[in-house]
XYZ file of C-alpha atoms in Angstrom:
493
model
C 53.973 107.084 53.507
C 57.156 105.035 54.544
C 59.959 106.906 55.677
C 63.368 105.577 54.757
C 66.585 106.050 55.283
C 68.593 107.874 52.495
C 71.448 106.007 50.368
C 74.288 107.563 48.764
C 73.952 107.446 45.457
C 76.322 105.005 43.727
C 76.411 103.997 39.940
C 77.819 100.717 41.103
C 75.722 99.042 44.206
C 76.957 95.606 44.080
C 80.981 96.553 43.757
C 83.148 94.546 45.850
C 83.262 96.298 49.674
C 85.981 97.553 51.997
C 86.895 94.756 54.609
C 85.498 95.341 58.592
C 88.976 94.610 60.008
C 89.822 97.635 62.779
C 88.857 96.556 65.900
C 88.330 99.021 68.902
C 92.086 99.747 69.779
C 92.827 100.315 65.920
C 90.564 102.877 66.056
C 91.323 104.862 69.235
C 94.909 104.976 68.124
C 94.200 106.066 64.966
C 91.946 108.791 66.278
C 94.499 109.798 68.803
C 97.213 109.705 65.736
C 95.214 111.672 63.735
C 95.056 114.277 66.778
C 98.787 114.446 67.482
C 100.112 115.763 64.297
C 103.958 116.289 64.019
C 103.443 119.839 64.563
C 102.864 119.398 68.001
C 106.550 118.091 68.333
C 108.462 120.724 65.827
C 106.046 123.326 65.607
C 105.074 123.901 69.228
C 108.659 125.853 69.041
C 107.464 128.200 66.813
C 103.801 128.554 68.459
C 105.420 129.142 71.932
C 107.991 131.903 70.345
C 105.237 133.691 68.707
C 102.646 133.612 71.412
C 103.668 132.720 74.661
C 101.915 131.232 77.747
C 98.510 132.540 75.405
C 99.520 129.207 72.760
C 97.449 127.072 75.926
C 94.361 129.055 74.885
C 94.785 128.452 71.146
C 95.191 125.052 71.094
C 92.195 125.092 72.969
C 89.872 126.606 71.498
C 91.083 124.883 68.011
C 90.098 121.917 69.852
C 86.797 122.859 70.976
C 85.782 123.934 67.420
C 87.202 121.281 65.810
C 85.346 118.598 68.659
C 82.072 119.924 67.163
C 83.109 118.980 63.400
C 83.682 115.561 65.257
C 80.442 115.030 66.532
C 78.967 116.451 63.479
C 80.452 114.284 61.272
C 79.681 110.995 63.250
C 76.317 111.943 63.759
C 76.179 111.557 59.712
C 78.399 109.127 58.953
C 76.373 106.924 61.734
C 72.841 107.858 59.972
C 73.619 105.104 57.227
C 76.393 102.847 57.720
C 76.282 102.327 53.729
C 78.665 105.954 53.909
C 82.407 104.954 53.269
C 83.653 108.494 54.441
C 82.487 111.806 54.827
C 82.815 112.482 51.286
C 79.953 109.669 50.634
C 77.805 111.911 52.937
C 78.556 115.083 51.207
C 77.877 113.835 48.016
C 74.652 112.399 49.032
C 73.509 115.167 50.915
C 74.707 118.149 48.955
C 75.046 116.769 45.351
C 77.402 115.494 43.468
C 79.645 118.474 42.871
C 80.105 117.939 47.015
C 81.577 114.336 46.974
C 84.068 115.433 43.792
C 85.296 118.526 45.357
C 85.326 117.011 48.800
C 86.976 113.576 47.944
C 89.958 114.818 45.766
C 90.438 117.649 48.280
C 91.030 115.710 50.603
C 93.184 113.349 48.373
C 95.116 116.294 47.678
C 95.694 117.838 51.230
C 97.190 114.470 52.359
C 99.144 114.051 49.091
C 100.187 117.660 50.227
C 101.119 116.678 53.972
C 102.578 113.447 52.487
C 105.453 115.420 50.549
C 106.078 117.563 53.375
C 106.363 114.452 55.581
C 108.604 113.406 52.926
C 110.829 116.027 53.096
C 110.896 115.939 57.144
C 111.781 112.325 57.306
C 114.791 112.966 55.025
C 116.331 115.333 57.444
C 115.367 113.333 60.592
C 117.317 110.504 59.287
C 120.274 112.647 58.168
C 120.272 113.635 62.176
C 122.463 110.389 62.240
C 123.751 109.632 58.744
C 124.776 113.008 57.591
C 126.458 111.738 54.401
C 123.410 110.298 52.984
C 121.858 111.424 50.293
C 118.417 112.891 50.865
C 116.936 110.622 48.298
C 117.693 107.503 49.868
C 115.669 107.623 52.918
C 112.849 109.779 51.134
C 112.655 106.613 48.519
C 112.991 104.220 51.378
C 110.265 105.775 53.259
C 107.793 105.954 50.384
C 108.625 102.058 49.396
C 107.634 101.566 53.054
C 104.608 102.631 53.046
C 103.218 100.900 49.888
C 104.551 97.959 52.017
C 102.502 98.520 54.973
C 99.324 99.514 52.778
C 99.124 96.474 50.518
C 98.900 93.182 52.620
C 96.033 94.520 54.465
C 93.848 97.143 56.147
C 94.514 94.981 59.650
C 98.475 95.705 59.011
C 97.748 99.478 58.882
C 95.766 99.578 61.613
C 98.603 97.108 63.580
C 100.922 99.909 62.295
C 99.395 103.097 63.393
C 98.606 101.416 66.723
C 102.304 101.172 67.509
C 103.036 104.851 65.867
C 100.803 106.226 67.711
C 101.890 104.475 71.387
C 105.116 106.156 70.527
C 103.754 108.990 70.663
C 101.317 108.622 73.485
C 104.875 107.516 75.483
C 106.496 110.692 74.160
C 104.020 113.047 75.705
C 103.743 111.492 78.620
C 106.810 110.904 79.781
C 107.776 114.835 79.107
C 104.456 115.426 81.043
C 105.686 112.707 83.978
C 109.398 114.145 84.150
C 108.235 117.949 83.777
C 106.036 117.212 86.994
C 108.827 115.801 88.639
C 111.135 119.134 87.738
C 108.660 121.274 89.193
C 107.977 119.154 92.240
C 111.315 118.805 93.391
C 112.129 122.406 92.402
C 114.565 122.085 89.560
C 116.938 124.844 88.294
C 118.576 125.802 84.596
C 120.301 129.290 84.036
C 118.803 130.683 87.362
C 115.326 129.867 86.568
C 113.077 127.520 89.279
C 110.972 125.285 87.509
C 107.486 126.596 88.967
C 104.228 126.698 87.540
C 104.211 130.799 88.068
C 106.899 130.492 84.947
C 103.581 130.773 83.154
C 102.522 134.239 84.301
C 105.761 135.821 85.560
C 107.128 136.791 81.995
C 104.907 139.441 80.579
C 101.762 137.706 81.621
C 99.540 135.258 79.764
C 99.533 137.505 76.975
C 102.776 138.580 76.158
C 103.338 139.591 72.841
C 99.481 141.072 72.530
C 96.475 140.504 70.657
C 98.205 139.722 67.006
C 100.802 137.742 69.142
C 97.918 135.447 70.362
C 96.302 135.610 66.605
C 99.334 134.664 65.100
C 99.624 131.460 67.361
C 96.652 130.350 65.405
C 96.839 130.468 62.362
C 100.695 127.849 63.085
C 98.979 125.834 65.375
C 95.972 124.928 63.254
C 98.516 122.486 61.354
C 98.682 120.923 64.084
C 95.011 119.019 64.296
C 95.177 118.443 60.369
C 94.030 114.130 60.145
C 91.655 114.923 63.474
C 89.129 113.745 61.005
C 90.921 110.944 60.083
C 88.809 108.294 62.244
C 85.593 109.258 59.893
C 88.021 107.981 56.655
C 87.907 104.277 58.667
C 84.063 104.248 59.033
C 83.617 101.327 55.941
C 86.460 99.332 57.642
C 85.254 99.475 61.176
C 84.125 96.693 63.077
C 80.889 97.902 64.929
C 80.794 101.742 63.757
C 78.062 102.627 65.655
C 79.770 101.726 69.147
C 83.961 102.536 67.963
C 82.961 105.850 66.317
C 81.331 107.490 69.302
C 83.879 106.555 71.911
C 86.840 107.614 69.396
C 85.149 110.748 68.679
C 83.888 111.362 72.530
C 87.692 111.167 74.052
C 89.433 113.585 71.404
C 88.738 116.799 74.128
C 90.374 114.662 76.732
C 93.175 113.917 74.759
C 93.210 117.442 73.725
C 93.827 118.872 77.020
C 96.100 116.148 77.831
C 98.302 115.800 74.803
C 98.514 119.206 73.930
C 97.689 121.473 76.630
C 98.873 119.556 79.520
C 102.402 119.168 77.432
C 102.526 122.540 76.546
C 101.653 124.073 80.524
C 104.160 121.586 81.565
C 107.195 122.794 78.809
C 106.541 126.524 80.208
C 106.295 125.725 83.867
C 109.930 124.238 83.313
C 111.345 126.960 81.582
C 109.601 130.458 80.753
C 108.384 131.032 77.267
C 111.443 133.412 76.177
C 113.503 129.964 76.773
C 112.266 128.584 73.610
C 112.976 128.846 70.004
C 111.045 128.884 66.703
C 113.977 126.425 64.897
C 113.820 124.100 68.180
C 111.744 121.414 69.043
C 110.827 122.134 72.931
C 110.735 117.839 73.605
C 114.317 117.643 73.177
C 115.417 120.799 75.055
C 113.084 119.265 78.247
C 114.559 115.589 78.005
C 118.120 117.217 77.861
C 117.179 119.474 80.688
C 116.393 116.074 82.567
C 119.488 114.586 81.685
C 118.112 112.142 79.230
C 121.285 110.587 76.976
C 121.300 111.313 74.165
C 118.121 113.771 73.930
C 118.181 114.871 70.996
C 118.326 111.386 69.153
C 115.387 110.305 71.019
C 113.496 112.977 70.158
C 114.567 112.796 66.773
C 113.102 109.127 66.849
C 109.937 110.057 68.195
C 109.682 112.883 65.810
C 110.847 110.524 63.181
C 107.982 107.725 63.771
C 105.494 110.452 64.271
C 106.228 111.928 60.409
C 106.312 108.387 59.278
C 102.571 107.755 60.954
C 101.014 110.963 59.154
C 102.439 110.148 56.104
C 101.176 106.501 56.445
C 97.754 107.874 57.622
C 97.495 109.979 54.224
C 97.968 107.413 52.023
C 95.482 105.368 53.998
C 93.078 107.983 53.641
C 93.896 108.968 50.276
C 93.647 105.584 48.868
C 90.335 104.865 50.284
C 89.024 108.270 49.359
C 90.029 107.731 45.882
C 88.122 104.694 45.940
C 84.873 105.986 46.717
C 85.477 108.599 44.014
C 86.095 105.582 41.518
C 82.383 103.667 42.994
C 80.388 107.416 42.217
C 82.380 107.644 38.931
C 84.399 110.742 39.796
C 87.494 109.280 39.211
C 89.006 106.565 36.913
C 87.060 103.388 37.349
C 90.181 101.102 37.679
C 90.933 102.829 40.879
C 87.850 101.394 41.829
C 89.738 97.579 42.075
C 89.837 95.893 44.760
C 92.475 92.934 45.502
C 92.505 90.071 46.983
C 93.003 91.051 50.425
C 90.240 93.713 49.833
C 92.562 96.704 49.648
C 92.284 99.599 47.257
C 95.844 98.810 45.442
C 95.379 101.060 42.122
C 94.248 103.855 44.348
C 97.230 103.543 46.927
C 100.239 103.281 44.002
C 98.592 106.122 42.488
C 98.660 108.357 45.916
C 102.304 106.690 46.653
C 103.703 107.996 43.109
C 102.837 111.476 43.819
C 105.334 111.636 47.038
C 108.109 111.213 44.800
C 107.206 114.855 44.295
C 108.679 115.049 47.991
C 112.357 113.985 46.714
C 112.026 116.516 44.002
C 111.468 119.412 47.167
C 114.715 118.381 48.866
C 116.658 119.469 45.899
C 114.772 122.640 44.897
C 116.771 125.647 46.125
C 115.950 128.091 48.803
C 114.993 127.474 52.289
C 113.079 123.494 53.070
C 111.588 125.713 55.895
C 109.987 128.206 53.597
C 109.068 125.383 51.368
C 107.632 123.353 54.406
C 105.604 125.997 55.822
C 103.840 126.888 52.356
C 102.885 123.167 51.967
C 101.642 122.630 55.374
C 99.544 125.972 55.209
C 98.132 124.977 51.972
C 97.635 121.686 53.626
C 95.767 123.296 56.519
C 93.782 125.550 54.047
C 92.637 122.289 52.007
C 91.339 120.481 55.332
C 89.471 123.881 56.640
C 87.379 123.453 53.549
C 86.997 119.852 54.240
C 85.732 120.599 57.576
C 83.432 123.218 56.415
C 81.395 120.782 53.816
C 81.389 118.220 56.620
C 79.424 121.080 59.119
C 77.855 122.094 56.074
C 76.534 118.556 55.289
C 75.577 118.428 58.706
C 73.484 121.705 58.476
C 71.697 119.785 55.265
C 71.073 116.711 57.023
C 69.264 118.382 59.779
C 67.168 120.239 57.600
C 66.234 117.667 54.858
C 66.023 114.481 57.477
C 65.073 115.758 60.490
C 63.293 112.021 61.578
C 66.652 110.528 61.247
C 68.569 113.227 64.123
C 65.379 112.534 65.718
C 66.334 109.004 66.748
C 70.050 109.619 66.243
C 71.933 107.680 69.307
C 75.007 110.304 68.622
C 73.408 113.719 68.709
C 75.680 116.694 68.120
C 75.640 118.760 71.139
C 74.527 122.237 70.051
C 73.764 121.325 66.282
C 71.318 124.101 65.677
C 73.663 126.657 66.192
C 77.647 125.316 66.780
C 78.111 124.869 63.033
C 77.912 128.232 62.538
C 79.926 129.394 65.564
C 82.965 127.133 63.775
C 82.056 128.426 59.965
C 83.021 131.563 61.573
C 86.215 130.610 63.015
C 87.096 129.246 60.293
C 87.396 132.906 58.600
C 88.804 134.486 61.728
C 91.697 131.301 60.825
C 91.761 132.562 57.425
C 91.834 136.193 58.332
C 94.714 135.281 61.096
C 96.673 133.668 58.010
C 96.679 137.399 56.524
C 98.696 138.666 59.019
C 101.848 136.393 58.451
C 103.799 136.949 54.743
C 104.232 133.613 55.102
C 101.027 131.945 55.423
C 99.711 134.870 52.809
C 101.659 133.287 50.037
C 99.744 130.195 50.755
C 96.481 131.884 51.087
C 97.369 133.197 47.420
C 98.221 129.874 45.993
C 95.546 127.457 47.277
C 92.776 128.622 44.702
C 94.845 127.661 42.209
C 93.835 123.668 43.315
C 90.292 124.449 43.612
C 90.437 126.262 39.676
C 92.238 123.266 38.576
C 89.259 121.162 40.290
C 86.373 123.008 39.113
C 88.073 122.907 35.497
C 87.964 118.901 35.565
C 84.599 118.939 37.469
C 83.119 121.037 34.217
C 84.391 118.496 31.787
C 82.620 115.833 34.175
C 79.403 116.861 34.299
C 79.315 116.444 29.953
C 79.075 113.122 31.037
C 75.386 111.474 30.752
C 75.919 109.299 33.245
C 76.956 112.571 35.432
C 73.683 113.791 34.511
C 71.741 111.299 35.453
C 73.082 111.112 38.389
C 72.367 114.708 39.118
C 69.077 114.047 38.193
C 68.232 111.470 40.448
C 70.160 114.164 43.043
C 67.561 116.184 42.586
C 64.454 113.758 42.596
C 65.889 112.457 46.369
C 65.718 116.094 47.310
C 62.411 116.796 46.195
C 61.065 113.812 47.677
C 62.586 114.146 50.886
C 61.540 117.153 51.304
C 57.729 116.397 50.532
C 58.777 113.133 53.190
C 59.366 116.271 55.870
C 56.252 118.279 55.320
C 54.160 115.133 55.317
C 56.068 114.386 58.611
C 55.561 117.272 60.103
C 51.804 117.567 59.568
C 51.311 114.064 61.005
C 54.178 112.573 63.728
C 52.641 109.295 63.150
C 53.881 109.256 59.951
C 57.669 108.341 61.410
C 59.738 105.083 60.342
């Protein structure tokens, strides 16, 4: 017996494809995009307020666990390079059910993140036109987008490269100034820039256990799109060597964008120097004597926003393509154009931030309002991480002959899935400390009843059915494939 490779299961084969047009640097910027969310910027305030010198620790261990997701997911998505995303995967290797609940959560966590970037780009431009109305620039913004989007998947990729270097810039040059601070000994209110700043206030811990818990379940926000680079995987040129080496330099960039910046911004000034309502770039750059700090920051900040939100609907519309090719979605979102481009899929996704202009005007705080979207938001991708480990869990089980000669391994698979399931919940249980991020945790199933609702009215569907079916027949006859495997090695493709 012939062992083959699996294909996801698609009720229309011959459907026009996605075009190969992100070369190499495309996708390292949009991986490194994708793991430099705005909340590294604005909410690094807050994480630093909350937890102190201990925030270093959080944002590494979130980027240890969420490495292994990573590898996890590349490992699959590089198995068969007929998988569009990791939502193709999950449907073929968990069912059906997988790919609906997967895809349109996803859809709806960047949708989510979309509105909040919304709202955030409103204020950043009223930073220098103050009489503006809100609207304008929230409009703007979302007319922008659908501008970038349409022409081609080359001019997104051209514009997250340059989003991104602004960001890469950013962080570096706080990183290259702080350095110089400290070297030459630098001193604001009485305080000598030293790295012993770090330890000297209270200690590495300062605020205690739930201090250092509480910096988690903030900071998590902060990696939400790390996944992003596995949404590109149809539109890659040469997947199998521009995955890997995206995926393979996210703990360096880790340590550099985020940890180095962050060891740097407390060396400078000690911890109880910061606050929750400020961003810590500009304080450093006016510390330096930059001109005009604040409006560069505000710039940076500014682009960065307008890259996430320009990543979602990316993802979003591509996501709610492949839905449309499995038939869990409306088939006309299935359309191509022209220039190869999902363009039903991305107006759709670009109508719904509109929702975003509605938010500026709602009363009560845009803070309050931002931090229950982006925790919902956060929520949504935890569960999109979890089927992508969990897919991974299946794959090794049901197709163990194609890990066998997998070029892209995940280090530790037999037993690092389950070490990040679990802190996962210890995320989730952090989230109960905070009333904030509890209101979220109280909302979110809301989305998933909504989505279980429309997934019951799809599977009436005989065309559902059968696809379940044949679901089912793959499973049994991959699993026969295994025993046969193991009982004779010979046996392999």
């Amino acid at each position: 017996m012939t062992l083959t490779p699996a294909r996801p299961v698609s009720t229309t084969e011959q459907s026009p494809h996605l075009e190969r047009a992100l070369s190499n640097r495309h996708i390292q910027l949009i991986a490194i995009g994708g793991a430099i969310g705005t909340g590294l910027f604005m909410g690094s305030g807050k994480t630093i307020s909350v937890a102190g010198p201990s925030v270093i620790f959080v944002y590494m261990i979130i980027g240890f666990m969420l490495f292994f997701v990573m590898r996890a997911m590349g490992e699959v998505l590089l198995s068969n390079t007929d998988y569009k995303s990791f939502s193709d995967f999950a449907g073929d290797l968990l069912g059906p059910w997988a790919s609906f609940f997967t895809g349109w959560t996803y859809w709806f966590c960047w949708v989510v993140t979309g509105i909040a970037d919304v709202v955030a780009i409103a204020h950043y431009v009223s930073f220098w036109w103050g009489d503006l109305p809100l609207w304008i620039p929230a409009v703007a913004c979302i007319v922008l987008l659908v501008g970038l989007n349409l022409p081609s998947v080359k001019a997104f990729g051209e514009t997250e490269f340059w989003f991104a270097l602004i960001k890469i810039v950013a962080i570096l040059a706080l990183i290259v100034v702080g350095l110089g601070m400290i070297i030459t000994g630098f001193e604001s209110d009485g305080t000598r820039a030293a790295f012993s700043n770090l330890w000297t206030e209270g200690g590495m811990f300062p605020t205690g256990f739930m201090g250092f818990v509480a910096g988690f379940q903030i900071a998590v926000f902060a990696f939400v799109g790390i996944e992003l680079v596995g949404t590109t995987a149809a539109e890659a040129k040469d997947p199998e060597k521009n995955l890997p080496r995206a995926i393979n330099s996210i703990p360096v960039r880790i340590l550099l964008f985020y940890v180095g910046a962050l060891i740097i911004l407390m060396a400078v000034k000690p911890w109880t120097a910061y606050s929750a309502d400020e961003s810590p770039f500009v304080g450093m750059f006016a510390l330096a004597g930059l001109v005009g700090a604040a409006g560069v920051v505000n710039f940076i900040v500014l682009t960065s926003a307008t890259s996430s939100a320009n990543s979602g609907i990316y993802s979003t519309s591509r996501m709610i393509y492949g839905l449309a090719t499995e038939g869990d979605a409306p088939k006309a979102f299935g359309r191509l154009s022209s220039r190869k481009v999902p363009k039903n899929a991305l107006l759709f996704s670009c109508m719904f931030l509109l929702a975003g202009v509605a938010l500026l005007y709602a009363e009560g705080s845009v803070a309050e309002a931002f931090t229950l979207v982006t925790t919902v938001s956060a929520l949504c991708f935890m569960f999109v991480w979890s089927i992508i480990l969990v897919s991974y869990l299946v794959y090794r089980r049901r197709r163990p002959q194609l890990h066998a000669v997998s070029a892209f391994k995940m280090p530790g698979g037999t037993f690092m899935p389950y070490v990040v399931l679990a802190f996962f919940g210890f995320i989730i249980w952090a989230m109960t400390t905070q009333a904030d991020t509890r209101a979220a945790l109280l909302v979110t199933p809301v989305w998933f009843l909504v989505l279980g609702l429309g997934y019951l009215k799809l599977r009436r569907n005989p065309e559902h059915a059968a696809l379940r079916a044949l679901h089912e027949a793959k499973v049994r006859q991959e699993l026969e494939d295994r025993d046969v495997h193991a009982q004779d090695p010979a046996l392999a493709p």
